[in-house]
Amino acid sequence: METFRAWIRSRLDRAGLYLCLLGGWTVLAMGIGVFSGLLGAAFHHSVHLAGIWREAHPALLWLLPGAGLAIVALDRYLGTVGQGTNDILDEIHLGKGISPQLLPSVFVCTFLTHLCGGSAGREGAALQMGGVIGYHAGRLCCLDDAGRRSATTAGMAAFFAALFGTPLAATVFALTVVSVGRFYSADLLPSLTAALTACAMAWMLRVEPTRFAVSAPALGGWMLLRVIVLAAACALLSVLFCETVHGVRRVLKRRIPNPWLRGALGGGIVILLTLLCGVRDYNGAGMEVLTAAVEQGAARPGAFAWKLLFTAVTLGAGFKGGEVVPSFFVGATFGAFVGPFVGIPAPFAASVGLVCVFCGATNCPLASIFLAIELFGDGGLLYYAAACVLSYVLSGYSGLYSSQTIIYSKVRARYLNVHTNAHHLGEAEELK
């Protein structure tokens, strides 16, 4: 009898510990979600207001070199020079820690970039600010190193979900973007809880989820073949996108080592590019052009190339923002332009291009598929899934985030554990 009582007590102790851990993570994740939702809504409205002011006052473009100088000054004052999304990934990888000053730096500098016409997105800011919130929430709760990494992941998912209204894609993206091929299931509960809470908070603060009205064609073999052709082209475009962004950044840093001069000159180059192309479509995030491409199939020839160049110069010069929304723009306008040539309706081709370039640039196929469902609905699920898988494989080992690690080969069951953008010479030799 005594043995049975001891057995019952041990089981109850284990159940109590499990429920305490479950409850603790749920409460912490909800707290991260609430704070991320509040700050995410403020950030969304500020960037939206920056776009309205820029359109109402076109002369703000001429202040872009000054904005570059202000960004360098603020980074130096706050001690966040050179910090960005890769530092968030390094915290989850290596537990390096994240400076709290990164949050105000990213918020203010991204606002200045959008206000004065720099070409950048919002997701880089979302990952960075969300990571800061999650990491310091974990520190406040005295979590160990593994716990802080989980909290950082939850913060990334929460802020991303607050801005885009895509909690499932945000959760899977945060879980898989750090180490491609490795999935920590223990982070699923806090990340999804934080993402759903942040979405609800942002919705209450009038942040509309990003959604597009897209009609997918009926499933058929010939249309699937056409989608595969488009996906292959988008995979190559994603490689070009990543290589251009990284290449321009390296060239500008090498040729112009002084960050003050680089920021001012980069702003001047964006002004010259704007005057050269004759339109303001490529300044800011460009959500209006992106929406027209996806919902109407309307895109200027070469719009994807212009946006790629604008984004590379803006980020390479040191302005703040993200690369993902520009990748949406590049993929959508490319798809809308190329799709009709291969027999795909332009609006649907734009949606395929959007998720394919995103997938190839981030190396996150599952997150890309969920993103397609949340943005466009599940009508073309099989088309989107096939396109994302092909884009993931054909994009090789390039990517937006150099601190991202690819654990396994994309073409065989083989352990690699290499950083994105680092060529794996042994495999390259075998594949020749």
XYZ file of C-alpha atoms in Angstrom:
432
model
C 0.000 0.000 0.000
C 2.811 2.376 0.879
C 4.479 1.660 -2.437
C 1.260 2.517 -4.282
C 0.950 5.822 -2.387
C 4.536 6.712 -3.221
C 3.849 5.917 -6.871
C 0.758 8.180 -6.846
C 2.712 10.999 -5.190
C 5.513 10.762 -7.751
C 3.011 10.895 -10.613
C 1.220 13.875 -9.073
C 4.544 15.657 -8.543
C 5.441 15.121 -12.187
C 2.014 16.282 -13.350
C 2.263 19.363 -11.135
C 5.703 20.212 -12.487
C 4.493 19.723 -16.057
C 1.458 21.963 -15.483
C 3.617 24.617 -13.825
C 5.987 24.663 -16.796
C 3.077 24.714 -19.229
C 1.318 27.495 -17.361
C 4.486 29.496 -16.929
C 5.352 29.395 -20.624
C 1.774 30.234 -21.574
C 1.715 33.293 -19.322
C 5.157 34.428 -20.491
C 4.238 33.908 -24.154
C 1.016 35.869 -23.733
C 2.970 38.679 -22.097
C 5.430 38.711 -24.995
C 2.480 38.684 -27.404
C 0.718 41.589 -25.689
C 3.820 43.766 -25.647
C 4.759 42.810 -29.208
C 1.202 43.501 -30.366
C 1.179 46.943 -28.758
C 4.576 47.936 -30.090
C 3.899 46.242 -33.427
C 0.707 48.250 -33.875
C 2.542 51.471 -33.019
C 5.285 50.557 -35.482
C 2.793 49.645 -38.228
C 0.889 52.905 -37.866
C 4.094 54.957 -37.747
C 5.442 53.380 -40.954
C 2.038 53.792 -42.624
C 1.988 57.444 -41.554
C 5.526 57.870 -42.907
C 4.301 56.632 -46.298
C 1.360 59.047 -46.278
C 3.613 61.974 -45.401
C 6.111 60.984 -48.096
C 3.394 60.875 -50.759
C 1.918 64.179 -49.586
C 5.326 65.870 -49.491
C 7.515 64.501 -52.326
C 10.316 66.868 -51.332
C 11.041 64.602 -48.338
C 13.013 62.429 -50.757
C 15.712 65.106 -50.854
C 16.230 64.614 -47.099
C 17.268 60.971 -47.559
C 21.047 61.691 -47.310
C 20.339 63.567 -44.073
C 18.307 60.619 -42.825
C 21.322 58.403 -43.527
C 23.480 60.646 -41.351
C 20.832 60.662 -38.601
C 20.699 56.848 -38.633
C 24.478 56.585 -38.244
C 24.388 59.136 -35.407
C 21.597 57.316 -33.563
C 23.303 53.937 -33.973
C 26.512 55.343 -32.527
C 24.700 57.045 -29.657
C 22.814 53.865 -28.727
C 25.772 51.558 -29.342
C 23.992 49.470 -31.983
C 26.359 49.984 -34.931
C 26.263 46.980 -37.230
C 23.596 45.126 -35.237
C 20.632 43.570 -37.025
C 18.709 40.410 -37.780
C 21.837 38.257 -37.816
C 22.429 39.184 -34.158
C 18.968 37.856 -33.280
C 19.764 34.582 -35.043
C 23.132 34.418 -33.276
C 21.401 34.738 -29.912
C 19.262 31.689 -30.688
C 22.274 29.843 -32.142
C 24.932 30.746 -29.613
C 23.286 32.659 -26.765
C 25.316 35.816 -27.433
C 22.726 38.200 -25.990
C 20.871 41.160 -27.499
C 21.243 44.828 -26.626
C 17.956 46.466 -25.482
C 19.019 49.637 -27.314
C 18.414 47.785 -30.584
C 14.661 48.213 -30.137
C 14.467 52.053 -30.216
C 17.230 52.149 -32.815
C 15.347 49.904 -35.231
C 12.012 51.638 -34.614
C 13.252 55.176 -35.228
C 15.697 54.348 -38.039
C 13.155 52.294 -39.997
C 10.666 55.158 -39.671
C 13.251 57.593 -41.063
C 14.065 55.236 -43.940
C 10.409 54.980 -44.983
C 9.687 58.666 -44.390
C 12.418 59.842 -46.742
C 11.953 57.236 -49.468
C 14.451 54.475 -48.770
C 13.473 51.093 -50.225
C 13.025 48.688 -47.319
C 10.446 46.514 -45.668
C 9.186 45.921 -42.154
C 10.012 42.289 -41.380
C 13.655 42.942 -40.507
C 12.476 45.419 -37.904
C 9.837 42.914 -36.751
C 12.364 40.115 -36.206
C 14.805 42.428 -34.455
C 12.323 44.176 -32.152
C 10.463 40.946 -31.434
C 13.739 39.210 -30.630
C 14.708 42.007 -28.225
C 11.338 41.788 -26.472
C 11.460 38.007 -26.145
C 15.071 37.858 -25.014
C 14.674 40.470 -22.277
C 11.353 38.988 -21.161
C 13.247 35.744 -20.652
C 15.964 37.546 -18.710
C 13.355 39.307 -16.569
C 11.877 35.907 -15.689
C 15.373 34.562 -14.863
C 15.224 31.844 -17.515
C 18.318 29.836 -18.296
C 20.141 30.085 -21.615
C 17.841 27.615 -23.414
C 14.770 29.360 -22.030
C 15.967 32.777 -23.239
C 16.487 31.353 -26.704
C 12.933 29.999 -26.715
C 11.596 33.346 -25.525
C 13.559 35.098 -28.286
C 11.956 32.819 -30.881
C 8.509 33.559 -29.433
C 9.174 37.291 -29.674
C 10.187 36.988 -33.320
C 6.986 35.083 -34.118
C 4.836 37.549 -32.176
C 6.108 40.743 -33.811
C 6.047 39.213 -37.306
C 2.455 38.072 -36.727
C 1.424 41.478 -35.379
C 2.616 43.261 -38.528
C 1.334 40.833 -41.164
C -1.585 39.111 -39.430
C -0.197 35.658 -40.315
C 0.273 33.838 -36.983
C 0.825 30.355 -38.413
C 3.396 31.451 -40.997
C 5.081 33.667 -38.403
C 5.358 30.775 -35.954
C 6.784 28.315 -38.465
C 9.120 30.981 -39.863
C 10.527 31.820 -36.424
C 11.004 28.130 -35.640
C 12.738 27.236 -38.895
C 14.634 30.326 -40.074
C 17.502 29.939 -37.602
C 18.492 26.352 -38.397
C 17.048 25.035 -41.645
C 16.229 21.361 -41.173
C 16.000 21.480 -37.367
C 12.719 22.068 -35.546
C 12.545 22.513 -31.766
C 9.046 21.305 -30.922
C 9.330 22.701 -27.384
C 9.244 26.215 -28.883
C 5.968 25.580 -30.702
C 3.646 26.349 -27.782
C 5.237 29.659 -26.694
C 5.742 30.833 -30.273
C 2.208 30.102 -31.446
C 0.705 31.486 -28.226
C 2.720 34.687 -28.564
C 1.855 35.005 -32.272
C -1.891 34.549 -31.709
C -1.881 36.995 -28.784
C 0.060 39.597 -30.770
C -2.330 39.197 -33.719
C -5.337 39.741 -31.483
C -3.760 42.781 -29.847
C -2.775 44.307 -33.194
C -6.259 43.657 -34.606
C -7.831 45.480 -31.644
C -5.518 48.399 -32.412
C -6.755 48.497 -36.032
C -3.884 46.782 -37.779
C -5.555 45.040 -40.701
C -4.121 41.601 -41.568
C -2.362 41.436 -44.935
C -4.680 39.593 -47.320
C -5.000 39.434 -51.107
C -7.944 38.437 -53.298
C -6.498 35.806 -55.647
C -8.365 33.289 -57.787
C -6.394 30.103 -58.389
C -6.945 28.114 -61.599
C -8.371 24.595 -61.424
C -5.815 21.901 -60.661
C -4.415 20.393 -63.832
C -1.240 18.838 -65.128
C -0.422 21.466 -67.752
C -1.006 24.339 -65.347
C 1.150 22.602 -62.722
C 3.933 22.290 -65.295
C 3.657 26.008 -66.074
C 3.804 26.848 -62.366
C 6.939 24.704 -62.027
C 8.591 26.636 -64.860
C 7.737 29.927 -63.150
C 8.959 28.598 -59.782
C 12.319 27.647 -61.316
C 12.725 31.163 -62.710
C 11.755 32.653 -59.327
C 14.326 30.471 -57.566
C 17.047 31.941 -59.767
C 15.637 35.408 -59.109
C 15.814 34.803 -55.357
C 19.507 33.947 -55.703
C 20.041 37.136 -57.726
C 18.148 39.107 -55.074
C 20.293 37.794 -52.210
C 23.570 38.080 -54.090
C 22.791 41.652 -55.180
C 21.828 42.785 -51.680
C 24.930 41.220 -50.112
C 27.200 42.230 -52.988
C 26.210 45.894 -52.975
C 26.615 45.995 -49.190
C 30.134 44.532 -49.443
C 31.151 46.883 -52.253
C 29.868 49.990 -50.476
C 31.579 49.014 -47.212
C 34.861 48.304 -48.978
C 34.830 51.354 -51.222
C 33.357 53.748 -48.656
C 34.494 52.582 -45.198
C 33.304 55.797 -43.525
C 29.679 55.097 -42.421
C 28.748 58.794 -42.441
C 29.804 59.216 -46.036
C 28.272 55.868 -46.995
C 24.870 56.815 -45.554
C 24.809 60.223 -47.234
C 26.063 58.915 -50.564
C 23.643 55.977 -50.490
C 20.754 58.389 -49.970
C 21.988 60.437 -52.912
C 22.156 57.349 -55.140
C 18.546 56.458 -54.286
C 17.516 60.000 -55.233
C 19.330 59.662 -58.579
C 17.698 56.281 -59.230
C 14.285 57.768 -58.483
C 14.863 60.598 -60.938
C 16.222 58.167 -63.510
C 13.226 55.808 -63.483
C 10.752 58.700 -63.286
C 8.324 57.155 -60.756
C 8.117 56.850 -56.973
C 6.945 53.204 -57.037
C 10.205 51.873 -55.634
C 10.526 54.168 -52.614
C 9.286 52.840 -49.294
C 7.822 49.347 -48.992
C 5.791 49.558 -52.212
C 2.717 47.739 -50.895
C 0.418 49.529 -53.352
C 2.389 48.241 -56.343
C 2.591 44.784 -54.790
C -1.182 44.701 -54.236
C -1.873 45.794 -57.812
C 0.375 43.020 -59.110
C -1.290 40.287 -57.056
C -4.914 41.364 -57.348
C -4.927 42.889 -60.846
C -1.873 41.398 -62.525
C -0.577 44.909 -63.211
C 3.183 45.444 -63.145
C 5.594 47.642 -65.071
C 8.167 45.751 -67.181
C 11.398 45.738 -65.218
C 9.735 46.780 -61.951
C 11.302 43.808 -60.171
C 14.793 44.839 -61.312
C 14.325 48.444 -60.210
C 13.058 47.379 -56.778
C 15.962 44.994 -56.349
C 18.455 47.749 -57.142
C 16.727 50.323 -54.899
C 16.651 47.855 -51.994
C 20.276 46.790 -52.398
C 21.510 50.398 -52.368
C 19.261 51.406 -49.456
C 20.273 48.544 -47.166
C 23.873 48.491 -48.357
C 24.261 52.157 -47.429
C 23.203 51.431 -43.840
C 19.528 52.371 -43.829
C 17.243 50.261 -41.643
C 14.377 48.015 -42.630
C 13.888 44.528 -43.953
C 14.438 42.564 -47.103
C 11.322 40.353 -47.031
C 8.701 42.891 -48.176
C 11.003 43.962 -51.036
C 11.330 40.262 -51.903
C 7.510 40.117 -51.977
C 7.524 43.083 -54.359
C 10.233 41.589 -56.595
C 8.538 38.188 -56.764
C 5.026 39.536 -57.341
C 5.970 41.971 -60.109
C 8.216 39.380 -61.765
C 5.425 36.809 -61.673
C 2.841 39.239 -63.038
C 5.164 40.119 -65.923
C 6.458 36.630 -66.798
C 3.376 34.555 -65.944
C 1.326 35.382 -69.064
C 4.249 34.362 -71.293
C 4.031 30.803 -69.934
C 0.224 30.716 -69.886
C -0.474 31.558 -66.228
C -3.009 34.287 -65.338
C -1.023 37.330 -64.234
C -2.612 37.775 -60.759
C -2.094 34.121 -59.834
C 1.432 34.172 -61.278
C 2.166 37.204 -59.099
C 1.089 35.296 -55.979
C 3.265 32.322 -56.957
C 6.212 34.631 -57.599
C 5.761 36.310 -54.224
C 5.979 33.108 -52.169
C 8.676 31.542 -54.381
C 11.133 34.430 -54.092
C 10.420 34.647 -50.351
C 11.042 30.911 -50.014
C 14.263 30.950 -52.017
C 15.589 33.974 -50.120
C 14.768 32.683 -46.620
C 15.143 28.906 -47.131
C 11.872 28.311 -45.282
C 9.582 26.146 -47.498
C 7.029 25.203 -44.829
C 6.672 28.793 -43.650
C 6.270 29.871 -47.285
C 3.454 27.386 -47.869
C 1.638 28.532 -44.721
C 2.233 32.145 -45.755
C 0.583 31.467 -49.119
C -2.467 29.974 -47.399
C -2.826 32.906 -44.997
C -2.260 35.563 -47.669
C -4.149 34.053 -50.630
C -6.387 31.301 -49.245
C -6.084 27.566 -49.797
C -7.523 27.445 -53.337
C -4.138 26.977 -54.980
C -2.495 25.052 -52.148
C -0.962 22.299 -54.291
C 0.384 24.817 -56.787
C 1.952 26.897 -54.008
C 3.383 23.813 -52.292
C 5.015 22.485 -55.468
C 6.381 25.939 -56.338
C 7.847 26.521 -52.860
C 9.505 23.107 -52.698
C 11.117 23.620 -56.106
C 12.227 27.154 -55.239
C 13.776 25.910 -51.995
C 15.783 23.212 -53.759
C 16.919 25.294 -56.734
C 17.938 28.353 -54.715
C 20.940 26.463 -53.367
C 22.611 27.718 -50.203
C 22.200 31.442 -50.730
C 19.970 33.451 -48.423
C 19.217 36.778 -46.828
C 20.620 35.928 -43.392
C 24.280 34.951 -43.200
C 23.862 33.680 -39.622
C 21.266 31.172 -40.775
C 22.485 27.568 -40.678
C 21.469 24.893 -43.173
C 21.675 21.613 -41.295
C 21.065 19.130 -44.119
C 21.741 19.063 -47.838
C 18.873 20.151 -50.063
C 19.449 17.379 -52.583
C 20.377 14.319 -50.508
C 20.054 12.892 -46.997
C 23.353 14.302 -45.819
C 24.394 16.326 -42.772
C 26.031 19.662 -43.689
C 25.649 22.242 -40.894
C 26.906 25.182 -42.973
C 26.065 28.854 -42.799
C 23.916 30.299 -45.551
C 25.996 31.874 -48.341
C 28.993 29.672 -47.427
C 29.723 27.282 -50.298
C 30.048 23.643 -49.322
C 32.978 22.677 -51.510
C 32.826 18.972 -50.876
C 29.255 18.709 -52.050
C 29.893 21.059 -54.940
C 32.651 18.764 -56.182
C 30.402 15.698 -55.891
C 27.600 17.379 -57.799
C 29.811 18.271 -60.798
